XYZ file of C-alpha atoms in Angstrom:
576
model
C 128.966 69.968 65.440
C 130.610 69.013 68.737
C 129.899 71.578 71.465
C 130.816 69.404 74.447
C 131.776 71.860 77.195
C 134.764 69.867 78.393
C 136.123 69.643 74.858
C 135.662 73.384 74.402
C 137.801 74.031 77.492
C 140.455 71.597 76.261
C 140.626 73.322 72.885
C 140.743 76.775 74.464
C 143.663 75.663 76.628
C 145.340 74.117 73.595
C 145.147 77.428 71.742
C 146.636 79.196 74.762
C 149.420 76.613 74.940
C 150.130 77.161 71.246
C 150.632 80.900 71.760
C 152.966 80.225 74.683
C 154.959 77.850 72.484
C 155.082 80.518 69.773
C 156.538 82.983 72.267
C 159.146 80.494 73.489
C 160.177 79.814 69.903
C 160.432 83.525 69.103
C 162.579 84.211 72.161
C 164.923 81.267 71.503
C 165.324 82.128 67.827
C 165.816 85.898 68.101
C 169.131 87.588 67.355
C 168.721 90.753 69.441
C 169.119 90.921 73.206
C 165.985 93.060 73.494
C 163.948 90.066 72.282
C 166.107 87.164 73.459
C 166.862 88.534 76.945
C 164.356 91.321 77.687
C 161.556 89.416 75.866
C 160.076 92.505 74.244
C 157.800 90.505 71.977
C 154.334 88.962 71.863
C 152.420 86.218 70.077
C 148.742 85.478 69.510
C 146.290 83.423 67.485
C 143.377 85.065 65.694
C 140.247 83.614 64.140
C 139.522 84.085 60.438
C 137.782 87.424 61.184
C 140.852 88.771 62.994
C 139.690 88.437 66.604
C 142.429 87.516 69.082
C 141.300 84.211 70.597
C 144.453 83.410 72.584
C 147.625 85.277 73.460
C 150.834 84.457 75.271
C 151.504 85.992 78.670
C 154.008 88.490 77.311
C 153.425 92.212 76.601
C 149.807 93.296 77.244
C 150.272 96.575 75.381
C 151.177 94.642 72.227
C 148.768 91.710 72.261
C 145.762 93.519 73.714
C 145.717 95.689 70.585
C 146.727 93.109 67.963
C 143.200 92.815 66.612
C 143.241 96.573 65.932
C 146.315 96.043 63.764
C 144.580 93.265 61.854
C 141.399 95.312 61.433
C 143.390 98.180 59.917
C 145.128 95.781 57.555
C 141.815 94.207 56.532
C 140.371 97.638 55.832
C 143.271 98.703 53.631
C 144.034 95.407 51.887
C 142.097 92.872 49.870
C 142.588 89.727 51.919
C 140.118 87.644 49.915
C 142.855 86.082 47.841
C 145.388 85.208 50.553
C 147.129 81.880 50.225
C 149.401 79.712 52.359
C 152.485 81.740 51.336
C 150.913 85.135 51.979
C 151.728 87.339 54.946
C 150.808 90.796 56.243
C 153.507 93.117 57.537
C 153.114 96.506 59.261
C 154.508 98.817 61.911
C 152.350 101.888 61.176
C 151.087 103.400 64.455
C 148.236 105.040 62.556
C 147.097 101.746 61.056
C 146.611 99.861 64.296
C 150.313 99.624 65.136
C 152.318 100.585 68.207
C 155.553 102.445 67.609
C 157.753 101.919 64.565
C 160.180 99.542 66.292
C 157.351 97.054 66.886
C 157.020 95.163 63.605
C 153.800 93.159 63.394
C 153.539 89.980 61.310
C 150.365 88.061 60.425
C 150.469 84.748 58.559
C 147.331 82.851 57.484
C 146.508 79.357 58.742
C 145.003 77.031 56.134
C 143.615 73.521 56.508
C 142.469 71.601 53.431
C 142.290 74.864 51.507
C 140.142 76.642 54.123
C 141.269 79.665 56.126
C 141.095 78.752 59.814
C 142.674 81.878 61.262
C 145.896 83.806 61.560
C 149.120 83.608 63.547
C 150.303 86.969 64.849
C 153.541 88.155 66.380
C 155.123 91.447 67.391
C 158.782 92.049 68.191
C 160.623 95.194 69.160
C 163.380 95.689 66.589
C 166.645 97.145 67.795
C 166.881 99.737 65.024
C 164.272 100.899 62.537
C 166.245 103.704 60.868
C 165.292 107.282 61.643
C 167.308 110.308 62.624
C 169.781 108.653 64.989
C 170.906 105.288 66.305
C 168.986 104.075 69.326
C 166.305 106.726 69.604
C 165.886 110.123 67.963
C 165.005 112.215 70.999
C 164.621 115.333 68.843
C 161.963 113.853 66.530
C 158.909 116.056 66.040
C 157.264 113.980 63.314
C 156.792 110.249 62.848
C 158.971 109.942 59.765
C 161.999 111.096 61.781
C 161.631 108.039 64.028
C 162.253 105.457 61.312
C 160.884 103.684 58.286
C 157.077 103.469 58.220
C 155.615 100.206 56.913
C 151.906 100.586 56.115
C 149.935 97.329 56.077
C 151.350 95.287 53.183
C 150.027 92.018 51.784
C 153.109 90.142 50.625
C 154.300 86.766 49.355
C 157.100 84.960 51.147
C 158.735 83.537 48.013
C 158.475 86.729 45.963
C 159.005 89.474 48.561
C 161.107 87.906 51.322
C 164.228 85.718 51.483
C 166.162 88.286 49.465
C 163.072 89.681 47.747
C 162.437 93.326 46.970
C 160.481 94.235 50.123
C 162.998 92.632 52.458
C 165.837 94.424 50.684
C 163.993 97.747 50.783
C 163.208 97.566 54.498
C 166.616 96.448 55.694
C 168.463 98.916 53.479
C 166.995 101.541 55.844
C 168.064 99.864 59.090
C 171.450 100.227 60.785
C 171.579 96.673 62.130
C 170.159 94.643 59.215
C 171.607 91.277 60.236
C 170.032 91.501 63.683
C 166.763 92.792 62.228
C 166.519 90.009 59.642
C 167.309 87.456 62.321
C 164.485 88.745 64.494
C 162.082 88.764 61.531
C 162.981 85.158 60.756
C 162.258 84.362 64.406
C 158.796 85.922 63.998
C 158.126 83.801 60.901
C 159.245 80.705 62.812
C 156.999 81.554 65.768
C 154.007 82.110 63.487
C 154.702 78.782 61.792
C 154.624 77.002 65.151
C 151.198 78.492 65.887
C 149.882 77.526 62.455
C 151.071 73.932 62.831
C 149.429 73.564 66.225
C 146.109 74.941 64.919
C 146.192 72.601 61.914
C 146.884 69.656 64.230
C 143.805 70.560 66.278
C 141.709 70.839 63.112
C 142.918 67.438 61.924
C 142.141 65.802 65.253
C 138.803 67.412 66.103
C 137.605 68.868 62.809
C 137.708 72.470 61.599
C 134.081 73.187 62.514
C 134.639 72.096 66.107
C 137.767 74.222 66.275
C 135.912 77.283 64.959
C 133.214 76.687 67.552
C 135.864 76.541 70.273
C 137.268 79.868 69.077
C 133.837 81.485 69.321
C 133.176 79.888 72.689
C 136.420 81.104 74.233
C 135.596 84.679 73.160
C 132.089 84.359 74.615
C 133.440 82.815 77.810
C 135.885 85.699 78.380
C 133.080 88.163 77.747
C 130.926 86.494 80.403
C 133.790 86.508 82.902
C 134.527 90.164 82.145
C 130.891 91.181 82.566
C 130.616 89.282 85.839
C 133.746 90.990 87.181
C 132.540 94.462 86.142
C 129.148 93.815 87.751
C 130.881 93.457 91.133
C 131.929 97.119 90.974
C 129.276 99.516 92.312
C 127.415 101.507 89.680
C 128.572 105.090 89.402
C 130.983 107.468 87.740
C 134.413 108.479 89.040
C 137.105 110.855 87.775
C 140.862 110.405 87.999
C 144.029 111.896 86.606
C 147.742 111.278 86.250
C 150.653 113.313 84.870
C 153.731 112.924 82.718
C 156.720 114.990 83.878
C 156.554 117.186 80.773
C 156.311 116.994 77.002
C 159.904 115.708 76.870
C 161.241 118.887 75.287
C 161.022 121.311 78.200
C 162.172 119.330 81.277
C 160.827 121.946 83.654
C 157.733 122.713 81.606
C 154.114 122.054 82.409
C 153.255 118.417 83.238
C 151.062 116.609 80.697
C 147.687 115.628 82.147
C 145.886 112.367 81.417
C 142.252 112.481 82.532
C 139.936 109.494 82.941
C 136.258 109.241 83.799
C 135.127 105.701 84.557
C 131.417 104.887 84.492
C 130.082 101.520 85.628
C 126.560 100.567 84.635
C 125.623 97.015 85.478
C 128.018 94.717 83.639
C 129.412 97.360 81.292
C 132.082 100.030 81.690
C 132.851 103.262 79.872
C 136.373 104.657 80.011
C 136.305 108.252 78.811
C 139.591 110.170 78.497
C 138.020 113.499 77.584
C 139.997 116.268 79.270
C 143.358 114.699 78.428
C 145.909 117.233 77.197
C 146.424 117.755 73.456
C 149.080 115.846 71.555
C 152.664 117.029 71.916
C 155.409 117.681 69.363
C 157.594 114.989 70.889
C 157.574 111.187 71.030
C 155.363 110.948 74.143
C 152.131 110.608 72.159
C 150.334 107.266 72.202
C 148.542 105.898 69.114
C 145.003 104.645 69.502
C 145.831 100.927 69.563
C 148.326 101.387 72.399
C 145.974 103.625 74.384
C 143.174 101.109 74.003
C 145.405 98.339 75.302
C 146.401 100.487 78.275
C 142.784 101.237 79.164
C 141.691 97.588 78.894
C 144.633 96.423 81.001
C 143.980 99.137 83.600
C 140.512 97.780 84.252
C 141.360 94.089 83.976
C 144.295 94.402 86.380
C 142.086 95.314 89.338
C 138.998 93.187 88.680
C 140.317 90.323 90.752
C 139.624 87.631 88.121
C 143.176 86.491 87.444
C 142.086 83.343 85.552
C 140.068 85.133 82.869
C 141.404 84.156 79.414
C 142.878 87.240 77.747
C 141.305 87.705 74.342
C 139.050 90.082 72.436
C 135.991 88.873 74.310
C 137.227 90.947 77.266
C 136.710 94.125 75.242
C 133.044 93.608 74.388
C 131.594 95.122 77.609
C 133.806 98.218 77.272
C 133.234 101.577 75.632
C 136.380 103.657 75.292
C 136.561 107.322 74.303
C 139.859 108.918 73.285
C 139.468 112.490 71.971
C 141.118 112.960 68.588
C 144.160 115.181 68.742
C 144.902 114.280 72.358
C 148.121 112.720 73.595
C 146.211 109.389 73.706
C 144.892 109.682 70.143
C 147.205 111.927 68.123
C 146.597 112.873 64.516
C 148.600 110.938 61.919
C 152.196 112.046 61.582
C 152.896 112.783 65.236
C 155.879 110.936 66.772
C 155.031 108.080 69.164
C 158.283 106.316 70.081
C 157.782 106.761 73.857
C 154.069 105.970 73.710
C 154.204 103.545 76.638
C 154.554 106.338 79.180
C 151.273 107.994 78.173
C 149.649 104.536 78.223
C 150.938 104.008 81.743
C 149.453 107.327 82.805
C 146.142 106.245 81.277
C 146.361 103.178 83.517
C 147.249 105.364 86.515
C 144.330 107.705 85.774
C 141.835 104.813 85.558
C 143.151 103.454 88.852
C 142.938 106.919 90.392
C 139.294 107.084 89.340
C 138.427 103.645 90.691
C 140.271 104.091 93.992
C 137.109 105.635 95.421
C 134.890 102.819 94.192
C 137.348 100.051 95.184
C 139.380 101.600 98.009
C 141.011 98.390 99.197
C 141.886 97.013 95.791
C 143.589 99.816 93.862
C 147.374 99.999 94.430
C 149.633 102.990 94.682
C 151.388 104.058 91.524
C 154.368 102.068 90.348
C 157.357 103.356 88.384
C 155.063 102.810 85.378
C 157.266 104.136 82.613
C 159.227 102.580 79.819
C 162.834 103.620 80.182
C 164.604 103.167 76.873
C 168.325 103.491 77.595
C 170.688 103.332 74.598
C 174.461 103.305 74.223
C 175.331 103.383 70.509
C 178.955 102.923 69.430
C 180.218 103.947 65.994
C 182.892 101.311 65.366
C 186.157 102.524 63.829
C 186.064 99.611 61.386
C 182.554 100.592 60.315
C 179.076 99.657 61.437
C 177.368 100.372 64.727
C 176.756 98.489 67.981
C 173.616 99.455 69.907
C 172.939 98.482 73.494
C 169.303 98.856 74.515
C 168.278 98.484 78.135
C 164.582 98.257 78.964
C 164.570 99.056 82.667
C 161.875 98.917 85.317
C 161.481 100.036 88.894
C 159.200 99.302 91.833
C 155.487 98.542 91.614
C 152.877 100.160 93.818
C 151.730 98.528 97.060
C 148.098 97.777 97.881
C 146.051 96.732 100.873
C 147.399 93.425 102.137
C 150.674 93.147 100.249
C 154.047 94.775 99.639
C 154.908 95.457 96.018
C 157.581 93.751 93.943
C 160.968 95.304 93.159
C 162.882 95.966 89.953
C 160.154 94.994 87.499
C 158.910 96.490 84.267
C 155.462 98.043 84.313
C 152.275 95.999 84.006
C 151.707 96.994 80.359
C 155.096 95.648 79.340
C 156.567 92.921 81.568
C 159.972 92.959 79.856
C 162.801 91.320 81.757
C 166.012 92.952 82.873
C 168.891 92.065 80.560
C 171.657 90.279 82.516
C 174.903 92.177 82.921
C 176.822 89.314 81.340
C 174.728 89.472 78.175
C 175.248 93.240 77.916
C 179.030 92.942 78.168
C 179.182 89.972 75.806
C 177.391 91.846 73.017
C 178.764 95.345 73.616
C 182.560 95.665 73.993
C 182.145 99.419 74.464
C 180.444 98.883 77.855
C 181.339 97.390 81.245
C 178.761 97.076 84.043
C 180.191 98.382 87.326
C 177.080 98.313 89.483
C 173.578 96.914 89.429
C 171.135 96.546 92.301
C 168.324 97.944 94.392
C 168.301 101.454 95.855
C 167.921 101.632 99.628
C 165.023 103.816 100.856
C 163.662 104.165 97.324
C 160.243 102.664 97.901
C 157.240 104.606 99.088
C 156.883 103.704 102.746
C 153.523 102.571 103.991
C 151.621 100.041 105.993
C 152.504 98.074 102.880
C 155.628 99.175 101.039
C 156.078 99.925 97.374
C 158.751 98.100 95.407
C 162.373 99.255 95.390
C 163.873 101.098 92.446
C 167.085 100.002 90.759
C 170.359 101.486 89.558
C 172.825 100.476 86.867
C 176.314 101.884 86.354
C 178.021 101.656 82.965
C 181.726 102.314 82.399
C 182.285 103.485 78.831
C 185.303 101.745 77.310
C 185.478 103.304 73.833
C 185.192 106.737 72.294
C 182.381 107.673 69.882
C 179.586 106.348 72.087
C 176.288 108.222 72.225
C 173.882 107.931 75.139
C 170.192 108.457 74.402
C 167.293 108.028 76.793
C 163.567 108.434 77.085
C 161.909 107.963 80.446
C 159.685 109.681 82.999
C 159.281 110.093 86.778
C 162.312 112.379 86.968
C 160.139 115.143 88.463
C 156.889 113.517 89.586
C 157.493 110.435 91.722
C 155.028 107.506 91.843
C 152.214 108.453 94.176
C 151.307 106.502 97.294
C 147.717 105.750 98.227
C 145.580 105.726 101.395
C 148.279 107.504 103.385
C 151.233 105.701 101.832
C 154.227 107.798 100.860
C 155.444 108.479 97.335
C 158.376 106.578 95.867
C 161.605 108.296 94.828
C 162.210 109.937 91.469
C 164.496 108.773 88.662
C 167.925 110.230 87.923
C 170.602 110.015 85.199
C 174.185 111.194 85.677
C 177.509 111.039 83.853
C 180.728 111.246 85.884
C 183.605 112.624 83.793
C 186.999 113.656 85.131
C 185.608 114.218 88.612
C 182.645 116.274 87.392
C 179.054 115.024 87.795
C 176.833 115.915 84.854
C 173.076 115.711 85.438
C 170.892 114.678 82.479
C 167.139 114.694 82.083
C 164.455 112.156 81.233
C 164.821 112.833 77.508
C 168.501 113.092 76.681
C 171.096 112.636 73.960
C 174.679 113.000 75.124
C 178.078 112.170 73.539
C 180.284 109.997 75.729
C 183.976 109.187 75.731
C 186.118 106.397 77.123
C 186.303 106.511 80.913
C 182.882 108.062 81.528
C 180.742 106.474 84.248
C 177.012 106.564 83.496
C 174.458 105.847 86.212
C 170.706 105.443 85.697
C 168.446 105.259 88.763
C 164.814 104.201 88.433
C 161.961 104.977 90.847
C 160.514 102.974 93.677
C 156.745 102.474 93.803
C 154.240 104.242 96.011
C 153.271 102.822 99.397
C 149.794 101.989 100.694
C 148.496 103.038 104.105
C 150.235 105.061 106.859
C 153.827 103.876 107.489
C 153.336 104.090 111.251
C 150.761 101.296 110.962
C 153.210 98.839 109.400
C 153.783 95.672 111.380
C 156.711 96.272 113.758
C 158.407 92.975 112.952
C 158.138 93.728 109.244
C 159.897 97.073 109.782
C 162.677 95.349 111.714
C 163.099 92.832 108.896
C 163.295 95.666 106.358
C 165.990 97.287 108.491
C 167.918 94.056 109.067
C 167.803 93.216 105.363
C 169.178 96.625 104.439
C 166.124 97.839 102.537
C 165.764 100.887 104.770
C 168.157 103.022 106.785
C 167.968 103.438 110.572
C 166.843 107.037 109.969
C 163.886 105.897 107.878
C 162.970 103.203 110.395
C 162.982 105.778 113.162
C 161.613 108.906 111.465
C 159.100 107.422 109.012
C 157.973 104.126 110.544
C 158.350 105.343 114.141
C 160.351 102.292 115.134
C 162.419 102.580 118.291
C 165.957 102.568 116.856
C 169.019 103.907 118.692
C 170.258 107.229 117.301
C 173.647 105.826 116.294
C 172.616 102.365 115.172
C 174.957 100.953 112.543
C 173.222 100.314 109.193
C 172.833 96.729 108.138
C 174.866 95.504 105.186
C 172.659 96.040 102.200
C 172.550 93.057 99.852
C 170.433 93.000 96.737
C 168.029 90.030 96.634
C 168.406 90.190 92.836
C 171.732 88.458 93.280
C 173.402 90.921 90.926
C 174.808 93.602 93.178
C 174.476 95.422 96.427
C 171.594 97.647 97.395
C 172.886 101.145 96.736
C 173.393 103.274 99.808
């Protein structure tokens, strides 16, 4: 058996390249804008035991937990008799899944009759049925959020391509053509991964390839242990909060607690003390919470070249109390699970800020904002616009944060205005850009938040939203100031209607909808920011003269004219 170290690295990189190619294929082939433009999808390769050995740089919350999905499927199904035309399909959050819109597909990879591994892909599907188009903000049980697909072992020729299972699933979905197109894109992506793995097996031999899979897992484990060992031994407590349970906007915030213990080259992440599960969609299933905890630690270790695979998880012990918002009992709704995951990340960072004071950033916007505009067409059918929107990241010692970016657990892209208007004739974009003075000021600034304005062009449009940070802004660190909060308004006939972070609202032609997302927290006292950097911020229109004078203590004349504010996104002015 060939265990040449150079060859092992080449094969590990080849597996990584294969997953990246899978992702590119999935994005190019997808029908929905949420996959094609926002890139809310992920791909990975697994060994024959279901360990993720390589994953594309896409959505950490999806791929970091893909092995949990496979493990649940393997526990519930007899996979001993799988063949080249078999596949496993699931979206069940209580069987290793995420939320119901994320459909997970595994297809086996065979070479000369032997099972080499599995291709895996996840894509966010625009509609999955449920109580309303877009998102059912009133759901208080999982079944109200859409069709639940437990792990199923299926056959492509019998069950798909017009087969009974395909017909059953898409009879329960409002946009079946788009959904089937996205599923076909997942099959195509998985096929690309399988072909690349078979090519490697043909060139180097299946035994050598299996050895490379084991070696890349072991290598990531060693890198992870070495990075953890550089953190001082000890135990630290942190916390973070959701605005509310999503039902009572002014109710009690939901607490996420984390206790991080470092012992040598191992870490324990214990979320005991986290609030109980809620009767709304802000619960997070175990697979998602696990991914959030792993990513929270990995994101501050400083080893940016560590291959992301299941070897990274071996030095970690994670505790999520059953019945908590991070590990709800089966049947609880989970559509907005990413927000609780983000607070798990924030709580871990809050705990480690004492151990690693110069490395942990301020809080970012760190919420998934699902913004939907669903139009019931007079001629029949429905058009659904889904925007996955981000805000500013948190600053840290030595660098300003980035603007207008989805949170670190997601990494979705902003959908271009042109694509939105092309696909949704009930919508026109009338504004899109950065929000002046929205970052948390500091020695290093947080990232700017963003706004989007939608003119509604047709009647019978329903707005639905789930988000966070409407009450509790992203926190600064080490003396940095907090970012701004989010806001959603509808302007109708001269009246401004204020909506909350969890909203469903009927719209009519002529309404102007504006969503504003938070800026990230700053790091360090603003008065200690470099003077030239403050002047550049002022000249570029990122901050107002009042902020430059009153917050940064820059000598600015009382009646200085504000600079023209131009968005560096190239898609609109900075809002003033």
